[in-house]
XYZ file of C-alpha atoms in Angstrom:
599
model
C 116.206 134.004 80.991
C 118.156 130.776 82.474
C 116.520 127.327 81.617
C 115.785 126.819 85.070
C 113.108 129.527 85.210
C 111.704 128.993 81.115
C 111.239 125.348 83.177
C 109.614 126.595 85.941
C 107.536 129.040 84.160
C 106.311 125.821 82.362
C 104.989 124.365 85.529
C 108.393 121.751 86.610
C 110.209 122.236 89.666
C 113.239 119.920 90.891
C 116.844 119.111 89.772
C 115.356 117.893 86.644
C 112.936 120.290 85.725
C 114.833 120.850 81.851
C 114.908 117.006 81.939
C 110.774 116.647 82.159
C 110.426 118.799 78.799
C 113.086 117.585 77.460
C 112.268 113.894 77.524
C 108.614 114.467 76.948
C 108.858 115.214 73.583
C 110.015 111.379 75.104
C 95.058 92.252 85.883
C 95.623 90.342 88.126
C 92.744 89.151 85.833
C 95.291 86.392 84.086
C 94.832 86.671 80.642
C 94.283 83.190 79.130
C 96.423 82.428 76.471
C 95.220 83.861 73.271
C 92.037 81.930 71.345
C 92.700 81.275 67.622
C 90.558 83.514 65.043
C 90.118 83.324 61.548
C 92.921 85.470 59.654
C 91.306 88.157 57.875
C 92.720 88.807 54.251
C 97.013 88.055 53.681
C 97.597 90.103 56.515
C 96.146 87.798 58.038
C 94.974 89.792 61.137
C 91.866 88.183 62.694
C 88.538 89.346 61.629
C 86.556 90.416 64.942
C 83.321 91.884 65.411
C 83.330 95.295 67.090
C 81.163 95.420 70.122
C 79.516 98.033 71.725
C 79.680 98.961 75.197
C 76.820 97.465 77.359
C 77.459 100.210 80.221
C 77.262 103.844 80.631
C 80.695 105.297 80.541
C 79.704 107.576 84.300
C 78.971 103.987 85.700
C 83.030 103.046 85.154
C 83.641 105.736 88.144
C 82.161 103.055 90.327
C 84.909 100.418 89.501
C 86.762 99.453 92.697
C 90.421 99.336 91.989
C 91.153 98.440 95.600
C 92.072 94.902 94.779
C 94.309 96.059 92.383
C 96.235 98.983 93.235
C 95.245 98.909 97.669
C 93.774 101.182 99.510
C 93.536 104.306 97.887
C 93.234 103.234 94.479
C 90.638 105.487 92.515
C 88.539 106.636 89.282
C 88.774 110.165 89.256
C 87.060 110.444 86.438
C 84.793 108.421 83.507
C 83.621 110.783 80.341
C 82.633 110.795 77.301
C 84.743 112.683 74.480
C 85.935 112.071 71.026
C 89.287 110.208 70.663
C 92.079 110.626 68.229
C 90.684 108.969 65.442
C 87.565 111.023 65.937
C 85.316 107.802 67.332
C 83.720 108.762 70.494
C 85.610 107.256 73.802
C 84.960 106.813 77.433
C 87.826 107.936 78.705
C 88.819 106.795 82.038
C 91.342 108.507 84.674
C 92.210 106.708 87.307
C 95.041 106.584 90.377
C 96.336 103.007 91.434
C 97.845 103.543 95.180
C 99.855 105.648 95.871
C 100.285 107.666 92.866
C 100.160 105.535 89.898
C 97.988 107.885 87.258
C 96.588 106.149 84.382
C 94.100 106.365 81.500
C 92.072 104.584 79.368
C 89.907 105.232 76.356
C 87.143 102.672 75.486
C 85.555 103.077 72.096
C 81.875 102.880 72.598
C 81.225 101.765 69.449
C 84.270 101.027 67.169
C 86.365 97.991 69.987
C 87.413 95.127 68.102
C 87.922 93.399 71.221
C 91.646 94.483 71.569
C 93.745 95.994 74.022
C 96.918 98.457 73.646
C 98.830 99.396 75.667
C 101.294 102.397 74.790
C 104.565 103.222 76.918
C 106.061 106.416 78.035
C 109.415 108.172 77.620
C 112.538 109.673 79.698
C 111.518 109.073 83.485
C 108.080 109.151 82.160
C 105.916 111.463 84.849
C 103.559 112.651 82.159
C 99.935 110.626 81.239
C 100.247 110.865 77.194
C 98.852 107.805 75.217
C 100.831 108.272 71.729
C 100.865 105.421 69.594
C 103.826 104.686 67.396
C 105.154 102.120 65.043
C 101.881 101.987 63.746
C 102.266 104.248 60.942
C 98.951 103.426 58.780
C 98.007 100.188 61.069
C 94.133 100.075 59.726
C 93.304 99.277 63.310
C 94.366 102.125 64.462
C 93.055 104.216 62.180
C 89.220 102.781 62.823
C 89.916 102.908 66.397
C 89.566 99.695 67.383
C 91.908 99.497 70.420
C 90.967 100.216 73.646
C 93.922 102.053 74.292
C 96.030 103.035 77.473
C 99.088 104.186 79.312
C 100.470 104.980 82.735
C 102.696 108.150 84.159
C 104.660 105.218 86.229
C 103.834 106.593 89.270
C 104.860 110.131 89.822
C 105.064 113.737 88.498
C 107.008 115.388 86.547
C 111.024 114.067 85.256
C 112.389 115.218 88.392
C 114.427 112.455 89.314
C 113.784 113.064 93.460
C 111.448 110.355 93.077
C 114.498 107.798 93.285
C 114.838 108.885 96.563
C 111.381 106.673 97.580
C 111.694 103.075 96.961
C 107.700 102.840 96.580
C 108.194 105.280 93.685
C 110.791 103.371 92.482
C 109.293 100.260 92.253
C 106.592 101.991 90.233
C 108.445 103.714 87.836
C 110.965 100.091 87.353
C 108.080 97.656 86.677
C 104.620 98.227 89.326
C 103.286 101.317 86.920
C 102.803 99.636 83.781
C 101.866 95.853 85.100
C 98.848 97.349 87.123
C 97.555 99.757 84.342
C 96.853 96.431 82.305
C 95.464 94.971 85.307
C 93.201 97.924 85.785
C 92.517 98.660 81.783
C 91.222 95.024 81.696
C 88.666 95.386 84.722
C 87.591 98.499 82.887
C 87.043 96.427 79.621
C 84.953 93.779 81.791
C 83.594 96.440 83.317
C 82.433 98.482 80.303
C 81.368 95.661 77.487
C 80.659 92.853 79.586
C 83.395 90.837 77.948
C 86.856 90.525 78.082
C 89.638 91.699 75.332
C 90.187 88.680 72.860
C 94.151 89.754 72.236
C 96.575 92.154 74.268
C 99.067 94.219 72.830
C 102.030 96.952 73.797
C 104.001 99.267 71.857
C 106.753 101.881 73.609
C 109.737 103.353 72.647
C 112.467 104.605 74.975
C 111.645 104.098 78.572
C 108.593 102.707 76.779
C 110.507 100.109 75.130
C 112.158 99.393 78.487
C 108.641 99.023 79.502
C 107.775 96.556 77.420
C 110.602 94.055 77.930
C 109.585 94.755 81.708
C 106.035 92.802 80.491
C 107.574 90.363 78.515
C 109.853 89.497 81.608
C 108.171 89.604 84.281
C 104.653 89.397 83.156
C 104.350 87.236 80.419
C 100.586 86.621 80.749
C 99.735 90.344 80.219
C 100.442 90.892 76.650
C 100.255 88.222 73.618
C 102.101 91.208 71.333
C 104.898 93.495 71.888
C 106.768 95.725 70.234
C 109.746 97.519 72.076
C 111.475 100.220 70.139
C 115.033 101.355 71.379
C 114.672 99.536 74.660
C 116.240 101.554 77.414
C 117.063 98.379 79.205
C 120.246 98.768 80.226
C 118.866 101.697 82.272
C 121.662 101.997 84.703
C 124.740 102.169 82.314
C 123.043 103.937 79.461
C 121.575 106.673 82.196
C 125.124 106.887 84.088
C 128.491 105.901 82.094
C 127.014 106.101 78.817
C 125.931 109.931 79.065
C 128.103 110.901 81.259
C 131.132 110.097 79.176
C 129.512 111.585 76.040
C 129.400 114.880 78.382
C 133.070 114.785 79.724
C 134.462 113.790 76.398
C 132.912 116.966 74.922
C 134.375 119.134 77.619
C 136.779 121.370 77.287
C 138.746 122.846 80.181
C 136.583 125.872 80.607
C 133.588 124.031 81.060
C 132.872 124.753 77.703
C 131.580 122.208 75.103
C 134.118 121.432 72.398
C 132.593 120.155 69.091
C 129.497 121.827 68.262
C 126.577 121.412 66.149
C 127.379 123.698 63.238
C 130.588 121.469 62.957
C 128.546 117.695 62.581
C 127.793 118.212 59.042
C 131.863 118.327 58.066
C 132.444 115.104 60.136
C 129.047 113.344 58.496
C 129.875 113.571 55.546
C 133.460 112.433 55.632
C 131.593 109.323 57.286
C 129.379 109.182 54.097
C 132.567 109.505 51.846
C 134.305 106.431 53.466
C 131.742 104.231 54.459
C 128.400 105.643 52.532
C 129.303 102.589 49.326
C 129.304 99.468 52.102
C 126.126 98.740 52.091
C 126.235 98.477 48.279
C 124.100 101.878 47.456
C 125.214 105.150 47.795
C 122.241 107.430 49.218
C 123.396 108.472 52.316
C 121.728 105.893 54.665
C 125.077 103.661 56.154
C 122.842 99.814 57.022
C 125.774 98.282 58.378
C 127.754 100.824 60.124
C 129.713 97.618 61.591
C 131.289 97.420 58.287
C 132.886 101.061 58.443
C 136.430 101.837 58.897
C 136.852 105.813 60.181
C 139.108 106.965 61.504
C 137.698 111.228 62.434
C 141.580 111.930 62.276
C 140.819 112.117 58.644
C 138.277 115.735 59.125
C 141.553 117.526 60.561
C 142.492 120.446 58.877
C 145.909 120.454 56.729
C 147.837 123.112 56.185
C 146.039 126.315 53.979
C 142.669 124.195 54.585
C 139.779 126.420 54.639
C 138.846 125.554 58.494
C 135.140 125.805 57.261
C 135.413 122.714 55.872
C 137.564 120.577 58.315
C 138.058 120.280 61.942
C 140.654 121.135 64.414
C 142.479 118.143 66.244
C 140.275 118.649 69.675
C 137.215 118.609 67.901
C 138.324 115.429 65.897
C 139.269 113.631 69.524
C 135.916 114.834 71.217
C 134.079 112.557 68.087
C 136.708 109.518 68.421
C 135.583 109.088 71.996
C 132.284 109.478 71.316
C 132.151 106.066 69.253
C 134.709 104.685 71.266
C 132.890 104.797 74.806
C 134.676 104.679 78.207
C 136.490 102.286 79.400
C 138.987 101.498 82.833
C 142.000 103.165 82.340
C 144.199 99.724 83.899
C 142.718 97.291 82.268
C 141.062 98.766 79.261
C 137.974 97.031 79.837
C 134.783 98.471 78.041
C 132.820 100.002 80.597
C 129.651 100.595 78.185
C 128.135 98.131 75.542
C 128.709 100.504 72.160
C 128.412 103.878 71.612
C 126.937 106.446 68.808
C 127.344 104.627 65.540
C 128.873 105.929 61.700
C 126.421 107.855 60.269
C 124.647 109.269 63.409
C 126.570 112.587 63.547
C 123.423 114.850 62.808
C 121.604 113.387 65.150
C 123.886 113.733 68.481
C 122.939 118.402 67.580
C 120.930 119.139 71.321
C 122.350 115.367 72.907
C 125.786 115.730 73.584
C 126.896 118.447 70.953
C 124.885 122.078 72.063
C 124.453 124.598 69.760
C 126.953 127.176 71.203
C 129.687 126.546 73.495
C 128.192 128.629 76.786
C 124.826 125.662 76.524
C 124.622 123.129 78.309
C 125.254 119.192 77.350
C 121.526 117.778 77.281
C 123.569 114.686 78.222
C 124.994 115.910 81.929
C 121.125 116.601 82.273
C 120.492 112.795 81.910
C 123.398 111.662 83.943
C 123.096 113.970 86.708
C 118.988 113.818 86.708
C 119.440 109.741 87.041
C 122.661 109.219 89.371
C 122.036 110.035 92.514
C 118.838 109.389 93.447
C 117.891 106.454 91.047
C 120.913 104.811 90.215
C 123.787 104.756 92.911
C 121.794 103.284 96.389
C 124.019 105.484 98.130
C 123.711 109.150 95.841
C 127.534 109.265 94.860
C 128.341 110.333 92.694
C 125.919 112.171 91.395
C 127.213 114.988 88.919
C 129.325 114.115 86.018
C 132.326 115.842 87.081
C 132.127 113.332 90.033
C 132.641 110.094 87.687
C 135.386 108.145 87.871
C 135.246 105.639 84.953
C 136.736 102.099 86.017
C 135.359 98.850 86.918
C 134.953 99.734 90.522
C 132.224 102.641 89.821
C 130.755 100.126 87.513
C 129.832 97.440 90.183
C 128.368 100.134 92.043
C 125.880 101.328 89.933
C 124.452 97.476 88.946
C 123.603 97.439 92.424
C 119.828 98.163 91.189
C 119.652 96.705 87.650
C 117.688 93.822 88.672
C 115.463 96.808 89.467
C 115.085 98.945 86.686
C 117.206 96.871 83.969
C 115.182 94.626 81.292
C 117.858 92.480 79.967
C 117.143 89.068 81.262
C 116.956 86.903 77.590
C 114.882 84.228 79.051
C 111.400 84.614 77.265
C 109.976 81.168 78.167
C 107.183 82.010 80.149
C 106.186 84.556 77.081
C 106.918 81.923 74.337
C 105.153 79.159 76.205
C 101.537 81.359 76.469
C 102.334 82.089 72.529
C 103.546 85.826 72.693
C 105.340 87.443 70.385
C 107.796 90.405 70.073
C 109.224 92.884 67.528
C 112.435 94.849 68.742
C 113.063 97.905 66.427
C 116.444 100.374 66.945
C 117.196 103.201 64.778
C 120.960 103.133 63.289
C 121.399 106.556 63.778
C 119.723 106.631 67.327
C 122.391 109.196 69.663
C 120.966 108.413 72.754
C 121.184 104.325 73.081
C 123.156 102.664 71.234
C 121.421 100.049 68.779
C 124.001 98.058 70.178
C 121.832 97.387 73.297
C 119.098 95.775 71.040
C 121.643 93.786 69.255
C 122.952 92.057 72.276
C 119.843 91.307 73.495
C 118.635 89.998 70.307
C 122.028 87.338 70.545
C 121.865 86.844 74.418
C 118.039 85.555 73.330
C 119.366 83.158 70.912
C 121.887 81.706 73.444
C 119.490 81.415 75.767
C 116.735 79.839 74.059
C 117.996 78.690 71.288
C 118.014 80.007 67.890
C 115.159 78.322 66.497
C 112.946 78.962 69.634
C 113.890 82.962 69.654
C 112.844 82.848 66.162
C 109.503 81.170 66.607
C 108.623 84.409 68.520
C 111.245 87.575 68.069
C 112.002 89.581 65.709
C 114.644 92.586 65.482
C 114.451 95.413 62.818
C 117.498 97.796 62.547
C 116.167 101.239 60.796
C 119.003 102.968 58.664
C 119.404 106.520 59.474
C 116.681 106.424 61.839
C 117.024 108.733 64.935
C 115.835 107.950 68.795
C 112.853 106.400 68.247
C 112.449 108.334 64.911
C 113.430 110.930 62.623
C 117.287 111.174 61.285
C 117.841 111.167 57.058
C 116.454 107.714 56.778
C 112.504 106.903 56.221
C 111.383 106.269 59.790
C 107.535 106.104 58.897
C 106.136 102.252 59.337
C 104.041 99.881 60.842
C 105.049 97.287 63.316
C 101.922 96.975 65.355
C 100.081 95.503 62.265
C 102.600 92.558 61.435
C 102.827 91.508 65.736
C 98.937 91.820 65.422
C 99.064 89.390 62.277
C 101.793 87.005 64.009
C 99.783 86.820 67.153
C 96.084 86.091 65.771
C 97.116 84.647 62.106
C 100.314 82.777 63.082
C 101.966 85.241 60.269
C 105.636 85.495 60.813
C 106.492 88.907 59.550
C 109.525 89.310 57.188
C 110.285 92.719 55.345
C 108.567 95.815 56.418
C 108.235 98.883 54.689
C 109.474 102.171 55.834
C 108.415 105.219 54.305
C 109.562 109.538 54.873
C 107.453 110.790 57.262
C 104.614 113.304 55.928
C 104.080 114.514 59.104
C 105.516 117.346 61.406
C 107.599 115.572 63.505
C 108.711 117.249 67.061
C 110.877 115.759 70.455
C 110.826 112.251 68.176
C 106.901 112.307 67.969
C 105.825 111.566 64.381
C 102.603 112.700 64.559
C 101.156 110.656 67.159
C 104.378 108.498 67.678
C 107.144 107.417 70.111
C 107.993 109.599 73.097
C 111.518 110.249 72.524
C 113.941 112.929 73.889
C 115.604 115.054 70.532
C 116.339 118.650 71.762
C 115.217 121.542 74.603
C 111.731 122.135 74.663
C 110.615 125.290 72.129
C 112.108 128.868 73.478
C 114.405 127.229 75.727
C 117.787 128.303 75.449
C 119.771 126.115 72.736
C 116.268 125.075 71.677
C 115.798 123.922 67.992
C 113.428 122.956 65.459
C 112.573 119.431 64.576
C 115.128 117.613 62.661
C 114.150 116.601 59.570
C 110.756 118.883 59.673
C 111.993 122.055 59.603
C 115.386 122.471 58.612
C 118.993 121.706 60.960
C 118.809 123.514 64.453
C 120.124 126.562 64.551
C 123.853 127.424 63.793
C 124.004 124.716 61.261
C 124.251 125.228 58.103
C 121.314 124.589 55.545
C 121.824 120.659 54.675
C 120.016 118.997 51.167
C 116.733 118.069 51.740
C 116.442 114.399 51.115
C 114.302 112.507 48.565
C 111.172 111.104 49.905
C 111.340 107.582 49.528
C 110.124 104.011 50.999
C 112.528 101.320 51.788
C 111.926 97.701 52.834
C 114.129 96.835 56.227
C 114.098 92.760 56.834
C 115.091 91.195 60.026
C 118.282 91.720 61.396
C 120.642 90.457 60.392
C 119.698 91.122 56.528
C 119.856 94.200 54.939
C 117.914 95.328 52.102
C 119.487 95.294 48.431
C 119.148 97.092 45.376
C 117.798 94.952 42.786
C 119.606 97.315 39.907
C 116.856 98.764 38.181
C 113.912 100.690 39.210
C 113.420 103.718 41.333
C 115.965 103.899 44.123
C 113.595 106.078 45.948
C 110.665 103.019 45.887
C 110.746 99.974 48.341
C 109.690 97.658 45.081
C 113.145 98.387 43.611
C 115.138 96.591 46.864
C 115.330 93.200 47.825
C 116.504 90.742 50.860
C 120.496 91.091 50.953
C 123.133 89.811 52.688
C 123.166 88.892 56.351
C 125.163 91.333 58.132
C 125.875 89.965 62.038
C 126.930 92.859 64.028
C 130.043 91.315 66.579
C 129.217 92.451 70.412
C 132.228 93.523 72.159
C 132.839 91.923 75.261
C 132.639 93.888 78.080
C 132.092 94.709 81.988
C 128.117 94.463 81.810
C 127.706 90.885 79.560
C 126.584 89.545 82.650
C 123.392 91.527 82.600
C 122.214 89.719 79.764
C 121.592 86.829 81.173
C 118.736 84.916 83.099
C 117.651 86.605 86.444
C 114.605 86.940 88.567
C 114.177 91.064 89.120
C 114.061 92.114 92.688
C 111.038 94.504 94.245
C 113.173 96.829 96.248
């Protein structure tokens, strides 16, 4: 059976039909700036009341949304049910005109007068509220949020949708501004109040998401956390994939370095780079630091080829860290690529499981091209690219659409807001490099001292795309922004721990939406990594300890104090600062001030 009809036996149709379950796995009622509240314990989260709804969930069908959305805006539907943390919710469907599809849930008994906010992943075109990077948050867990998300205004990953500049403005920024605009009429609506503090948490798109908020509208949130921003949308859904395709290409069509082969070429990375960080236990924390060269993994003479890797396979990996760039002037074309001690993590990205699979990463390039990216649909297939400065200034035609790079926070600093940026080190499908620029182009902007009054950035070692990977990728973020925003608590270390859960397509339980491998009985399809074994066609790799480790704002890394369990966060320390140097090249201009456009 071809992927194309498992996909549309699943209920997708388009282009991008392997791209929607692939990924999934990935108001204007102006908020006045937030009112101060007693901290609550040395967390220092405010202590509020919950309050109990003063209306009967059927009455929210009657809320106009007109005002909000136009004509056509809707409820379709206002029940009662029990939520994920088993409290009993009004949950809310609703379409904001013309095909924005959102939901709330309103505790009826449990709201502690917050809002949240949650983003989606891929192209989004699926209404899921998943919270993540809130591993444990107590909040959470008594569900105190009224809680909400948006599909960004169409069906389905099928990226035809680019093809409508309505449904492109919705997916680039209108989708998730007017779900908080219509969440908070609901709240009105339903306890005859108004939320006391705002927050948002995505990863992903949803990261993208919520730099879009911060941007553009700073009065909707006073909290954010944005995990793996996808906010160089253009170049990381165009030139960034569709290298990592081509370069693993061979002249049959076939792929080149497969996933049974990653293991060989990780752990040479471990070998010469593993020590760096000052512990070895096979998390690299400053993969800046490392000196490879994958030259190194090719086999010598009488080498058992089981345990080394032929020169093509060795050049496929060399130009997956090294990126593309223009072939005159030798100009980097993309920000940074896959970094040391990611290898396991690119299995079902751009390294398939057998030759004769496809590369998820032409599925990305060619789903986004044409009919979201280039205003004119060329090229739209990988094979089409040329890589060169030229094809670059085409495709920033509409990054002041769907890009969230502008570093000037002022608006959001000024009405007190704060924001946690989070990237995985081991994260295949955008580079951490992304985050890191945007972390600097924040500090040249504002100033250092201002960006730190309000931003933080947390780099995850061996964390995957959101999550997952070898590293612990288990934690709460949503907890210290909540204690920053109400208590004035600037967070420092926070504690990651191995997940306990099952994790599957990057969800931790309940997390991040975040692309990791075909959906289940597709073909090249694979298990969770890290839940239940290496896909299939690698071979069996040690199970890790489980263990917690403190990660401190970039740029610190976490030390080993020398004695203790290595396995237990109380045994590390702050380190040394480690700044990561960004390379200069064709898209530093993005990260700087601009006012997006609408078209």
């Amino acid at each position: 059976m071809s992927i194309r009809t498992i996909a549309h036996g699943a209920g997708w149709s388009g282009p991008l039909a392997l791209f929607a379950a692939l990924l999934i796995a990935a108001i204007l009622l102006i908020q006045p700036k937030a009112r101060g509240a007693e901290p609550s314990g040395a967390a220092g989260v405010a202590s509020l009341a919950a309050v109990p709804a003063t209306s009967d969930c059927a009455a929210l069908a009657k809320v106009d949304l007109v005002h909000i959305g136009g004509a056509g805006s809707v409820i379709n539907s206002a029940v009662e049910t029990v939520g994920a943390q088993q409290a009993t919710v009004c949950a809310v469907e609703g379409t904001l005109a013309p095909a924005i599809k959102f939901r709330v849930e309103l505790p009826t008994k449990t709201w502690t007068q917050r809002y949240l906010q949650t983003g989606c992943g891929g192209l989004c075109g699926n209404l899921n509220i998943r919270i993540g990077a809130a591993d444990g948050c107590p909040t959470v867990d008594a569900s105190g949020f009224v809680v909400a998300s948006s599909d960004m205004g169409h069906e389905g990953m099928d990226g035809d949708f680019g093809r409508d500049p309505q449904k492109r403005a919705d997916f680039a920024y209108r989708g998730v501004h007017l779900t908080a605009v219509a969440a908070k009429a609901l709240i009105h609506a339903f306890y005859g109040q108004g939320e006391r503090f705002s927050y948002f948490s995505g990863c992903s798109d949803g990261g993208r998401e919520a730099l879009v908020e911060a941007q553009r509208f700073p009065e909707d949130f006073n909290g954010i956390v944005a995990g793996a921003p996808a906010m160089n949308f253009v170049v990381q859904n165009s030139l960034y994939h569709a290298w990592q395709a081509r370069s693993n290409t061979g002249p049959d069509g076939g792929a080149i370095l497969l996933a049974s082969r990653l293991p060989i070429l990780h752990a040479a990375v471990l070998k010469a780079c593993d020590g760096l960080d000052g512990q070895v236990d096979g998390l690299i924390s400053a993969p800046g630091q490392c000196r490879f060269d994958p030259a190194a993994t090719v086999c010598r003479g009488g080498q058992d080829p089981s345990t080394c890797l032929t020169a093509q396979e060795a050049e496929v990996a060399r130009r997956f860290y090294a990126g593309p760039r223009d072939p005159k002037t030798g100009e980097r074309l993309t920000v940074g690529g896959p970094q040391y001690g990611s290898e396991l993590q690119w299995a079902g990205v751009y390294v398939p499981m057998a030759a004769d699979q496809p590369i998820f990463s032409s599925i990305i390039a060619n789903g986004s091209m044409g009919n979201l990216i280039f205003s004119n649909g060329q090229p739209a297939t990988v094979d089409k690219v040329t890589f060169d400065h030229a094809t670059f200034e085409r495709l920033v035609e509409r990054y002041r659409l769907f890009d969230s790079t502008s570093p000037d926070l002022s608006a959001f600093a000024d009405r007190g807001g704060k924001l946690i940026l989070f990237h995985g080190w081991a994260d295949p499908h955008i580079s951490p490099i992304n985050t890191i620029a945007y972390n600097d182009a924040l500090k040249a902007t504002m100033g250092e001292a201002r960006a730190a009054s309000f931003e933080r950035l947390y780099l995850m070692p061996g964390m995957g795309h959101c999550s997952g990977g070898e590293g612990p990728s288990a934690f709460d973020l949503l907890t210290p922004v909540m204690a920053w925003v109400e208590g004035g608590r600037a967070p420092d270390a926070i504690v990651t721990r191995t997940p306990t859960q099952t994790t599957m397509f990057g969800l931790p339980g309940g997390g991040h939406p975040g692309p990791a491998g075909p959906p289940p009985g597709a073909k090249g399809a694979m298990p969770p990594r890290g839940a239940m074994g290496p896909p299939p066609g690698m071979p069996p790799q040690p199970t890790g300890p489980a263990r917690s480790r403190p990660v401190y704002p970039y740029p610190y890394i976490a030390a080993y104090t020398g004695t203790g369990d290595p396995n237990a966060a109380s045994s590390w320390m702050r380190g040394r600062a480690v700044n990561v140097q960004v390379p200069a090249w064709a898209g530093t201009g993005l990260y700087r001030p601009y006012q997006g456009v609408t078209g």
